[in-house]
mmCIF file of C-alpha atoms in Angstrom:
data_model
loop_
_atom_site.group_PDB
_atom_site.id
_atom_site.type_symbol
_atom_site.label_atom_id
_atom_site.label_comp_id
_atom_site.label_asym_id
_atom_site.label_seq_id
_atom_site.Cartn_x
_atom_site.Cartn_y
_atom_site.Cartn_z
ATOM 1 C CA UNK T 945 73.591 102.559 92.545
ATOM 2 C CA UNK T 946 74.503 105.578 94.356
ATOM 3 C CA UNK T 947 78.255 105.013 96.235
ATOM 4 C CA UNK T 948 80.025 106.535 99.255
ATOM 5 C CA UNK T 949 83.138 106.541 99.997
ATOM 6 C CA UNK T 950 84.522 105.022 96.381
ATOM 7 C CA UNK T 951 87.513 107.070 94.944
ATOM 8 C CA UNK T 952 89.983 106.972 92.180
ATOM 9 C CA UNK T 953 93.209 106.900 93.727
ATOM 10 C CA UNK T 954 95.160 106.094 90.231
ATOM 11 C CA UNK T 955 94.391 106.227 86.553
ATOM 12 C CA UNK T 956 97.187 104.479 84.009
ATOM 13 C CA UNK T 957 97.275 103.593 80.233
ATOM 14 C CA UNK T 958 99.614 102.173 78.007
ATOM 15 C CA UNK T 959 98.738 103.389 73.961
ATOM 16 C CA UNK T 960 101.030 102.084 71.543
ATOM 17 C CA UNK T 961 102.043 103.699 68.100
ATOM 18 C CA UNK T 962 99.531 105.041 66.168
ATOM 19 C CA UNK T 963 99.339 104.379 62.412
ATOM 20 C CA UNK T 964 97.884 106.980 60.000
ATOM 21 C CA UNK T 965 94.612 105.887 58.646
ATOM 22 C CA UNK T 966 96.397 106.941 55.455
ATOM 23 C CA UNK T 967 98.839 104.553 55.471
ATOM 24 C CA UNK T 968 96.380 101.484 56.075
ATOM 25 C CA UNK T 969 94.525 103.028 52.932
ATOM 26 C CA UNK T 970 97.232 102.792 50.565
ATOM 27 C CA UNK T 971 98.037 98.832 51.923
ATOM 28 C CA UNK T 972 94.963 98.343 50.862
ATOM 29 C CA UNK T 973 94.089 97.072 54.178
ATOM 30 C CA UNK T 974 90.949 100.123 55.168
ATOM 31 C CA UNK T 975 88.795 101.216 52.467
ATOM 32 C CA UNK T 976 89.355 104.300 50.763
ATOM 33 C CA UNK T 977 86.012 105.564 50.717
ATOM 34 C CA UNK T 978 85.137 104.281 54.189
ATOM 35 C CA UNK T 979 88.167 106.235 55.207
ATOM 36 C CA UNK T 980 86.522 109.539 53.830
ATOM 37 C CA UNK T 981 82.769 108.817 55.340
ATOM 38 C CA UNK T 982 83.681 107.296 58.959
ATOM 39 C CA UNK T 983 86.224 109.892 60.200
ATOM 40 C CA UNK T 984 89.020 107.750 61.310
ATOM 41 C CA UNK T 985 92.348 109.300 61.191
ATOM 42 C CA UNK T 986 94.819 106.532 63.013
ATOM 43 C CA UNK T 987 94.633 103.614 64.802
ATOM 44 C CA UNK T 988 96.597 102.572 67.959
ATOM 45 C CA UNK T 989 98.586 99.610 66.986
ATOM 46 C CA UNK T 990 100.985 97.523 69.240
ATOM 47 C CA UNK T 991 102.546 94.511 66.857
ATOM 48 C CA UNK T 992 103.397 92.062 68.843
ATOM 49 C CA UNK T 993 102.420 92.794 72.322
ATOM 50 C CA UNK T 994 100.598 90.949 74.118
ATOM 51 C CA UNK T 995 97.624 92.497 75.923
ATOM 52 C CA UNK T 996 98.471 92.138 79.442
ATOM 53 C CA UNK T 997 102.319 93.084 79.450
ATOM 54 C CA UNK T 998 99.663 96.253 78.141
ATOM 55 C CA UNK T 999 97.206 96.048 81.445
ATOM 56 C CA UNK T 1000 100.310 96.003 83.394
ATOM 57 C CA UNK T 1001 101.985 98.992 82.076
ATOM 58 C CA UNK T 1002 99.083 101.194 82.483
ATOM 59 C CA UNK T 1003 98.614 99.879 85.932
ATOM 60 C CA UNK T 1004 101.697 99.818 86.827
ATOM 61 C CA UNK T 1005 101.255 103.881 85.906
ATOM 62 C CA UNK T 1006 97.713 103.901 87.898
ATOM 63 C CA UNK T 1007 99.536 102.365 91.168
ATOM 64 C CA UNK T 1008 102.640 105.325 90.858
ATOM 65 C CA UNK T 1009 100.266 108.228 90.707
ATOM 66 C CA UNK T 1010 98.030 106.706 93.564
ATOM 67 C CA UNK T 1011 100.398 107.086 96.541
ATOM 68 C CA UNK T 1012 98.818 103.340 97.291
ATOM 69 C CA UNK T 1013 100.972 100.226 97.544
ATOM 70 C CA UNK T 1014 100.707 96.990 95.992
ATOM 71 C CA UNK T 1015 100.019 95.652 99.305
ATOM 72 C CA UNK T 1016 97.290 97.550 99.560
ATOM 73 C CA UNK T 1017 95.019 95.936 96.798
ATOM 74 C CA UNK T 1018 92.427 93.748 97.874
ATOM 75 C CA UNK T 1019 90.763 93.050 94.858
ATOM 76 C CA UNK T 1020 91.890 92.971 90.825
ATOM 77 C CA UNK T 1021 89.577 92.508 87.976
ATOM 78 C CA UNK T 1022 91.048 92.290 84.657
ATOM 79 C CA UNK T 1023 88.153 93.159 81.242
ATOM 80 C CA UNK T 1024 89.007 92.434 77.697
ATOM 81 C CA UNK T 1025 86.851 92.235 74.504
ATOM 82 C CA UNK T 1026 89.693 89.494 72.466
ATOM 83 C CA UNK T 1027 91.730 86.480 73.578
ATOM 84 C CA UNK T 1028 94.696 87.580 75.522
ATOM 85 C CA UNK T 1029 97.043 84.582 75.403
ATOM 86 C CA UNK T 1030 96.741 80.974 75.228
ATOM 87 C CA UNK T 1031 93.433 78.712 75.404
ATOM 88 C CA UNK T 1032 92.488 77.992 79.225
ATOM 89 C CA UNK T 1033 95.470 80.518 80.379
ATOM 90 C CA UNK T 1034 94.546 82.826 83.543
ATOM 91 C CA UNK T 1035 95.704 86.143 81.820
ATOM 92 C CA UNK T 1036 94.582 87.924 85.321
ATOM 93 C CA UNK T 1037 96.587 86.406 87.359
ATOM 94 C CA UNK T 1038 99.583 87.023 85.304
ATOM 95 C CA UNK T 1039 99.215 90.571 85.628
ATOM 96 C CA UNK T 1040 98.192 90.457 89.433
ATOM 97 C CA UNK T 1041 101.435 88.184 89.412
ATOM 98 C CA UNK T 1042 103.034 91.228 88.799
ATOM 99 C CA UNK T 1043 101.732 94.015 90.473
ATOM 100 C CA UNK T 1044 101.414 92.415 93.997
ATOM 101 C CA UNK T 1045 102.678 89.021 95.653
ATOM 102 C CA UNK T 1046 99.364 89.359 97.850
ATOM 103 C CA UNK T 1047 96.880 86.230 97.095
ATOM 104 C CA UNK T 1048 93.736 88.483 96.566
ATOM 105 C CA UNK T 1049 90.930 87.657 94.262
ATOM 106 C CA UNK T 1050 91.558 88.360 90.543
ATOM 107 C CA UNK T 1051 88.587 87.583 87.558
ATOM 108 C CA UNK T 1052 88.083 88.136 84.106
ATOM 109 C CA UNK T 1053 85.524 90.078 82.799
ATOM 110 C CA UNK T 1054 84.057 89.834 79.456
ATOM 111 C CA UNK T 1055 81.251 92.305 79.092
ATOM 112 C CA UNK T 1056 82.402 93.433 75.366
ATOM 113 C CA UNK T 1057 83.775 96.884 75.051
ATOM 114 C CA UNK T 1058 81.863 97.786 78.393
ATOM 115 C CA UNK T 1059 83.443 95.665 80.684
ATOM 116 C CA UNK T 1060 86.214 97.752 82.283
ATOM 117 C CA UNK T 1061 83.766 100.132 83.283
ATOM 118 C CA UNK T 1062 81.157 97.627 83.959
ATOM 119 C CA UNK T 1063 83.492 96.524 86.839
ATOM 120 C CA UNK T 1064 83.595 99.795 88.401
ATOM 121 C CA UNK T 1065 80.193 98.831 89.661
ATOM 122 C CA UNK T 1066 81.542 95.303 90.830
ATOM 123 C CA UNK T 1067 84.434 96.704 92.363
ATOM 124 C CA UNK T 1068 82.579 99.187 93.973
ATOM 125 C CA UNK T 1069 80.592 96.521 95.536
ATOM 126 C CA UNK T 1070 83.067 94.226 96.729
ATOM 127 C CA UNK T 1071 84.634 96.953 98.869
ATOM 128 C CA UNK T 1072 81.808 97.950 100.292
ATOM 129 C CA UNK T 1073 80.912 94.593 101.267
ATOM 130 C CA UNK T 1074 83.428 94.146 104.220
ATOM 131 C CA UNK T 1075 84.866 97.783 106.103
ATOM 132 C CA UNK T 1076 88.269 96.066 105.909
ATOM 133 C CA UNK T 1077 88.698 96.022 102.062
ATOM 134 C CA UNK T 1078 90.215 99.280 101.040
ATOM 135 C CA UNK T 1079 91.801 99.562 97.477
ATOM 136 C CA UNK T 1080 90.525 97.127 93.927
ATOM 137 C CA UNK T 1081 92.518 97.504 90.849
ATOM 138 C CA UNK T 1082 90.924 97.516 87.493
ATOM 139 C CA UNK T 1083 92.516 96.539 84.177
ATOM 140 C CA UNK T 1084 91.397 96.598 80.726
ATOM 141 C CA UNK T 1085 93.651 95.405 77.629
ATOM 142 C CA UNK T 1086 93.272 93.965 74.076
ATOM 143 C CA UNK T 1087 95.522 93.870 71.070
ATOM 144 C CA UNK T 1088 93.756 93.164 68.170
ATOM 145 C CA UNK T 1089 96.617 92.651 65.614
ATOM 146 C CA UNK T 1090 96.038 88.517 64.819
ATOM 147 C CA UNK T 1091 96.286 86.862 61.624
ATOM 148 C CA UNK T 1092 92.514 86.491 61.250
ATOM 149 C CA UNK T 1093 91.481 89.682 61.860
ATOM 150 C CA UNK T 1094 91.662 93.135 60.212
ATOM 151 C CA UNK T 1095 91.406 96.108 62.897
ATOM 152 C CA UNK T 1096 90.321 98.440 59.984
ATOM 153 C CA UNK T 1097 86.953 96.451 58.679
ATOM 154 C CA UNK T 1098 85.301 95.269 61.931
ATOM 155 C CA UNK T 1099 82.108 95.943 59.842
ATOM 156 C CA UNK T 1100 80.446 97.772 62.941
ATOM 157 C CA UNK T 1101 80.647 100.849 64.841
ATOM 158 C CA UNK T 1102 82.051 102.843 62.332
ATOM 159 C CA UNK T 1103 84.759 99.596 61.541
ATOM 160 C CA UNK T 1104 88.638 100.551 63.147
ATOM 161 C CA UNK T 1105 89.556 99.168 66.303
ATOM 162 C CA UNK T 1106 92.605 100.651 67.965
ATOM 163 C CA UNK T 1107 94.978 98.196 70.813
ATOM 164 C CA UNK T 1108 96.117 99.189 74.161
ATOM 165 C CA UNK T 1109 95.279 99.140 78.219
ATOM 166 C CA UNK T 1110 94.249 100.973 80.659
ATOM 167 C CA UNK T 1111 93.857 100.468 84.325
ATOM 168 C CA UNK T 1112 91.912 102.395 87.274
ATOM 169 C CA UNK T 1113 92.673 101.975 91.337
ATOM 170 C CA UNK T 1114 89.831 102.355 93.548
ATOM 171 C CA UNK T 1115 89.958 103.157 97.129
ATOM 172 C CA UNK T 1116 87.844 103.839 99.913
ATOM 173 C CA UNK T 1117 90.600 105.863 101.808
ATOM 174 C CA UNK T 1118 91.978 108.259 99.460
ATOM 175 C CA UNK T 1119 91.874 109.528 95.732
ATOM 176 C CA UNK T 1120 91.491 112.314 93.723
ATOM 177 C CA UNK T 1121 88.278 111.843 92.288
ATOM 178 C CA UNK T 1122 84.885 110.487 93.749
ATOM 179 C CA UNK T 1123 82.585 107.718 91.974
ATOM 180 C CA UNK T 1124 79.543 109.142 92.962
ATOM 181 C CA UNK T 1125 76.871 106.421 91.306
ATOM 182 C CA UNK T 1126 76.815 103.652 88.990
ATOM 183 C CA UNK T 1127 74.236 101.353 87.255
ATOM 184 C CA UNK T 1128 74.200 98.620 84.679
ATOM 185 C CA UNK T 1129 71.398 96.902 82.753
ATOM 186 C CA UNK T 1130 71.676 94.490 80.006
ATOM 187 C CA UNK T 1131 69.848 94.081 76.464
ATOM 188 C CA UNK T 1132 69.821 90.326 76.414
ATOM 189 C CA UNK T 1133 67.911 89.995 73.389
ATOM 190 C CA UNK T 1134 70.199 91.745 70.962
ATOM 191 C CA UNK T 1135 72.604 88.637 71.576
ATOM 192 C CA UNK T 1136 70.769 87.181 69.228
ATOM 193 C CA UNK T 1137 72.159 89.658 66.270
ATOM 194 C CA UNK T 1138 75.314 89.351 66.863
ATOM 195 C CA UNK T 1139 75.262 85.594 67.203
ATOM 196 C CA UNK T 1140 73.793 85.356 63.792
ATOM 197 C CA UNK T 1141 73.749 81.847 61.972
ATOM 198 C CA UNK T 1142 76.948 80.838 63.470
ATOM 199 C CA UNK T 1143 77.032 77.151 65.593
ATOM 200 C CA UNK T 1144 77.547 77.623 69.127
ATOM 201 C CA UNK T 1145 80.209 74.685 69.085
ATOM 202 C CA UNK T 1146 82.824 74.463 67.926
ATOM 203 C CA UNK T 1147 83.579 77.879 68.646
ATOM 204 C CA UNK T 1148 84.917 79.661 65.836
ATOM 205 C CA UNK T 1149 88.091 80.578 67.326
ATOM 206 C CA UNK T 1150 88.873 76.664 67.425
ATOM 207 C CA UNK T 1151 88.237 75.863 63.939
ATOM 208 C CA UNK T 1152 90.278 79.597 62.338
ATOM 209 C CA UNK T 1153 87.042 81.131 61.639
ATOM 210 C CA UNK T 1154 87.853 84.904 61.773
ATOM 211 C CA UNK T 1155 84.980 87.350 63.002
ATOM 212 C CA UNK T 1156 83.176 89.494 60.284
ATOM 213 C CA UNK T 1157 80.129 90.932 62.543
ATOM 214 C CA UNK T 1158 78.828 92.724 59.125
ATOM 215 C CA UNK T 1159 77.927 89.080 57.958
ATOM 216 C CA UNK T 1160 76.684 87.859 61.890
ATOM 217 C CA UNK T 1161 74.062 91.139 61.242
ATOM 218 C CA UNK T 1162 73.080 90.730 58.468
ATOM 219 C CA UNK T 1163 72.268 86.967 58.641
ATOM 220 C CA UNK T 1164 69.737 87.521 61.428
ATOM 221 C CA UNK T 1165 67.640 90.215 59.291
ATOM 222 C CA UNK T 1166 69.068 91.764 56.641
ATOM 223 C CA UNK T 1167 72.024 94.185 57.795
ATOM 224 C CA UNK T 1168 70.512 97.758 57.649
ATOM 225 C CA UNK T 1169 67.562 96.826 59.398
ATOM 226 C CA UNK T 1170 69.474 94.846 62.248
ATOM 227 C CA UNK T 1171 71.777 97.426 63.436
ATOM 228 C CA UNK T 1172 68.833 100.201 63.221
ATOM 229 C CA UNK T 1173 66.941 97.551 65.978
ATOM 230 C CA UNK T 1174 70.338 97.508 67.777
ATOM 231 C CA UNK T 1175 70.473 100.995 67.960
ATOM 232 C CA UNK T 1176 67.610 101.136 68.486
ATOM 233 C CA UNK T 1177 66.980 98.795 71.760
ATOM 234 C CA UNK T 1178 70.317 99.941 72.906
ATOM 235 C CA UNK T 1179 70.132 103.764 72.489
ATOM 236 C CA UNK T 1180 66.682 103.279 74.951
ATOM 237 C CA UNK T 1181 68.274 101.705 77.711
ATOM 238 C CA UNK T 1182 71.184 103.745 77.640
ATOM 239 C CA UNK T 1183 69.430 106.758 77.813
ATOM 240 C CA UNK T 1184 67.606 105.855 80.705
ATOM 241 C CA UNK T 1185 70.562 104.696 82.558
ATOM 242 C CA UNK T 1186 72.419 107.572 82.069
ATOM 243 C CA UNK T 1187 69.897 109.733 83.156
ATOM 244 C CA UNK T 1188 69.132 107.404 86.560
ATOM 245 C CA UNK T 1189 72.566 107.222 87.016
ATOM 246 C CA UNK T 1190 72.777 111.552 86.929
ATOM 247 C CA UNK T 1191 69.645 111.578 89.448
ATOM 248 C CA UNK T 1192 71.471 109.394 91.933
ATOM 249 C CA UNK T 1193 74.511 111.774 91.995
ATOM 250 C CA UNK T 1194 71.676 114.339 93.075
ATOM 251 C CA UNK T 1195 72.720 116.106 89.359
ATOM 252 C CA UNK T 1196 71.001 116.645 85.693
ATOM 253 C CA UNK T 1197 72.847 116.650 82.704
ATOM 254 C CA UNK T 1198 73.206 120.605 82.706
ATOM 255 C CA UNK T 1199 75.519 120.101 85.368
ATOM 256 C CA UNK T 1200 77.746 117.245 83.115
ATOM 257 C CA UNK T 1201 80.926 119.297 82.140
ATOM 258 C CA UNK T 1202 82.423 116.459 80.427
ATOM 259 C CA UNK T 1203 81.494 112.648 78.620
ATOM 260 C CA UNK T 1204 83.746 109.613 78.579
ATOM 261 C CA UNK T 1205 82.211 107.338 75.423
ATOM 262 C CA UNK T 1206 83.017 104.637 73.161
ATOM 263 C CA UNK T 1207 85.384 105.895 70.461
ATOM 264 C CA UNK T 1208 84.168 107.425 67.172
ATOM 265 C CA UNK T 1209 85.465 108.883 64.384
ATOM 266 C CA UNK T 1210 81.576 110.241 63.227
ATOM 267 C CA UNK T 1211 79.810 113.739 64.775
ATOM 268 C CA UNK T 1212 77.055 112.155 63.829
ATOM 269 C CA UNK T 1213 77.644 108.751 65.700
ATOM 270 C CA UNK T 1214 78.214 110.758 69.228
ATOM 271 C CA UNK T 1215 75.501 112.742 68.878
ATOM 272 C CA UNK T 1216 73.138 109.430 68.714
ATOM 273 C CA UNK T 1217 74.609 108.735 72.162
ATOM 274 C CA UNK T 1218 74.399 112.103 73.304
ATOM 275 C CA UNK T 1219 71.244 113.846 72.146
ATOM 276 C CA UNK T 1220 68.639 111.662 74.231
ATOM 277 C CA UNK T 1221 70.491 112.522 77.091
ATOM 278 C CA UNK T 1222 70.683 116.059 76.650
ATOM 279 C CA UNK T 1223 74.385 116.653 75.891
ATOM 280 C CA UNK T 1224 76.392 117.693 73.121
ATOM 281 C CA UNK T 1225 79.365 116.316 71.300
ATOM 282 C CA UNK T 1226 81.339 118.919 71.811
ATOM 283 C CA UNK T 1227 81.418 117.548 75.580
ATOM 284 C CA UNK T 1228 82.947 114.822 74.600
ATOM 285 C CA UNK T 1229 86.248 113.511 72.768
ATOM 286 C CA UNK T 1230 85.262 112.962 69.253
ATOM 287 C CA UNK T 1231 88.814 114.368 68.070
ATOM 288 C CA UNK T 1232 91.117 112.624 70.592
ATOM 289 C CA UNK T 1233 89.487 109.328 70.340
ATOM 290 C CA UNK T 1234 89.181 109.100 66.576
ATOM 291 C CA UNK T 1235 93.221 109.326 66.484
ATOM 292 C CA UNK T 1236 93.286 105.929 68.192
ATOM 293 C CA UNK T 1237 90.659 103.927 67.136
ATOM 294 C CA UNK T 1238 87.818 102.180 69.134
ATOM 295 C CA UNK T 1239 89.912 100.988 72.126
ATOM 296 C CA UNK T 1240 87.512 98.147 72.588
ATOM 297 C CA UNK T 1241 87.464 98.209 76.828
ATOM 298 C CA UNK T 1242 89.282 100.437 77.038
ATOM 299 C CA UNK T 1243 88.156 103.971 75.366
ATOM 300 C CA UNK T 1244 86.210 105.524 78.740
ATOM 301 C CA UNK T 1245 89.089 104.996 80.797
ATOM 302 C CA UNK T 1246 91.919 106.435 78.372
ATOM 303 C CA UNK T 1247 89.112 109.240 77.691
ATOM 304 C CA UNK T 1248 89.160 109.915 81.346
ATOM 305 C CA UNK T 1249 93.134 110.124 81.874
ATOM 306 C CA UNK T 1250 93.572 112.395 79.055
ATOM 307 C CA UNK T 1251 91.009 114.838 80.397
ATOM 308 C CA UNK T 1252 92.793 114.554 83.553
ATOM 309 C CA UNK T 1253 96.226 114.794 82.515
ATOM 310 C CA UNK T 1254 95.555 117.358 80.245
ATOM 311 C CA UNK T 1255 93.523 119.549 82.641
ATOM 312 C CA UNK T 1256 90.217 119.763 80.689
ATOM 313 C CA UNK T 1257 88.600 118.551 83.745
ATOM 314 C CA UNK T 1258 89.419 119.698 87.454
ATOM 315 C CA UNK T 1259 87.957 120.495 90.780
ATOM 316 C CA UNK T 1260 84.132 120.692 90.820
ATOM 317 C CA UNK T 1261 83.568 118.798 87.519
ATOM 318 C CA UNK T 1262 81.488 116.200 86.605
ATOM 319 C CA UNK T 1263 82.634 113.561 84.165
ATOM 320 C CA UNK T 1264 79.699 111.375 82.651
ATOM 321 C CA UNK T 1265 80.444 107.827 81.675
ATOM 322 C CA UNK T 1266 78.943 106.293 79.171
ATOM 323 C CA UNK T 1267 80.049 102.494 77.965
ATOM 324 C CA UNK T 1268 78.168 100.025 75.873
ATOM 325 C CA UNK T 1269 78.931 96.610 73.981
ATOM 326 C CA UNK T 1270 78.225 94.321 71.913
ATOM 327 C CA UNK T 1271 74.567 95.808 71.861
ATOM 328 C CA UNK T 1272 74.129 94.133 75.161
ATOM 329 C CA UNK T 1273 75.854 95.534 77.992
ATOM 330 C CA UNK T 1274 75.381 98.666 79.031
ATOM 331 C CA UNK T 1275 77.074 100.740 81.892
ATOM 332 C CA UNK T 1276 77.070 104.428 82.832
ATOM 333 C CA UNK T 1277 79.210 106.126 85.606
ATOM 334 C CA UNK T 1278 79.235 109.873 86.996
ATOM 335 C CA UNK T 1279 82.528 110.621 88.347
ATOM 336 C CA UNK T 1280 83.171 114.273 90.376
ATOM 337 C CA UNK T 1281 86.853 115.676 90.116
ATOM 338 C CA UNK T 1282 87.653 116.283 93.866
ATOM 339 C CA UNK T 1283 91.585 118.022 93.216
ATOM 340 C CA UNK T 1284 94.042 118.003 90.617
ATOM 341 C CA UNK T 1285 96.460 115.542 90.809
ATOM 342 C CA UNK T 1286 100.058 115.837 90.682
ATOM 343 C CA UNK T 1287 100.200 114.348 87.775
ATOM 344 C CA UNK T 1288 97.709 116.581 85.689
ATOM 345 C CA UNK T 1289 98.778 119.765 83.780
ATOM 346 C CA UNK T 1290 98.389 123.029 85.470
ATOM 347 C CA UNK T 1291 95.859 125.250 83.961
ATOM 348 C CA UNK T 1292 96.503 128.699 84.620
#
């Protein structure tokens, strides 16, 4: 989908303490010789936090550096990849509770680790719908610290996940940036693989089954050959998107100066994103992002902020997009840097 008139106004993010991948080696909690083949050097870790006291930090940030007030949001859509509070809560409209008293629409999103971008494109669309909607806030949190679950053996995309939030403000008045096209497309069949053998109902969560994804793979095939078909299936229909998505900005991928991408901490891993689409890995933020972990939702979106705050991208340049999860969803996003914000570095 090619937009018009869809800024950023705000980008925000809240990153807690990072731990040394070191450490979690010697408490015997990330494997020592997974530690020395995947990359990782830290994780983003927030104890006790809960996720959206995290979307509404970083948004509260987004909403400062826009110049926008609370009033002015017309729409909220909160993603997240884990359970943010308790069973049948509204987790959305506790953080819209507390960025705005205005009683505007606010979902939840669950599109796996691409669903904060994923509702760019949603967002986008809902304010384009009806010329009095102006400004749509965007959150994205997770905290992946429970009892049942072990951030440094998620068994799958290179196994260390990394809390946090981030949050992105829309507008179609004013912004620094332009979101000049979007798409999204979907590899329903894949669900299948990362169902594996596991009943439908109860759902796990309700009976204290913790998630080991390495075992959900490998029950539907035999684990090497599974992800290789994810990969696979995936890596096709990204590529294509990506590239789509680059026509209907009117651009090709020479003219890409930077990519926003799911945290790695593997070369190798980024260039399987990147290669098909013509770009290299030294475009993107293999050394930032393997600090932190995979950020689950929100890795594209911190990505973005830090090349913005840190003035690696600025006037003229094209940021590339690229999201995927769970081997299903897939979203990619070209974004042009209109002028530096006050709230980027100068570059001299």
């Amino acid at each position: 989908m090619k937009t018009t008139d869809i800024r950023i106004a705000g980008l925000g993010t809240y990153i807690p303490e990072i731990v040394d991948a070191r450490k979690a080696v010697a408490l015997g909690l990330y494997d020592a010789d997974e530690y020395e083949f995947y990359g990782w050097t830290g994780a983003a870790v927030a104890g006790d936090m809960p996720a959206p006291d995290m979307a509404i930090a970083a948004a509260q940030q987004a909403m400062d550096r826009s110049g926008l007030h609370p009033h002015d949001i017309d729409f909220h859509i909160h993603a997240c990849g884990h359970e943010q509070g308790p069973e049948g809560w509204s987790p959305q409209h506790y953080i819209l509770r507390h960025l705005t008293d205005r009683d505007v629409p606010s979902f939840r999103v669950w599109q796996a680790c691409s669903g904060l971008v994923g509702s760019l494109e949603l967002a986008a669309c809902y304010l384009k719908a009806v010329p009095e909607r102006n400004a749509a806030l965007l959150t994205g949190a997770d905290n992946v610290g429970t009892p049942n679950f072990n951030r440094w053996a998620f068994g799958i995309q290179n196994g260390v996940l990394g809390d946090g939030g981030s949050a992105v403000l829309l507008s179609k008045s004013e912004g620094f940036a332009s979101l000049l096209s979007i798409n999204t497309g979907s590899t329903a069949e894949v669900e299948e693989q990362y169902r594996g053998t596991e009943p439908l109902f109860p759902p796990s969560l309700t009976v204290g089954r913790g998630m080991d994804f390495k075992e959900r793979l490998a029950a539907a095939g035999g684990l090497e050959e599974t992800v290789a078909e994810v990969v696979r299936r995936q890596g096709e229909l990204r590529t294509e998107i990506a590239l789509r998505t680059l026509a209907e900005a009117g651009l090709e991928p020479g003219d890409v100066t930077r990519v926003c991408h799911v945290f790695t901490g593997q070369e190798s891993y980024l260039k399987v994103i990147l290669d098909p689409m013509g770009l290299s890995p030294e475009q993107g933020l293999l050394d930032f992002g393997r600090n932190l972990g995979h950020m689950t939702v929100n890795d594209q979106i911190v990505g973005l902020t830090h090349l913005v705050e840190t003035g690696q991208v600025g006037p003229g340049d094209h940021v590339l997009i690229v999201a995927h999860g769970g081997g299903v969803s897939i979203t990619c996003a070209v974004v042009r840097i209109d002028e530096r914000p006050s709230w980027a570095a100068a570059v001299a």
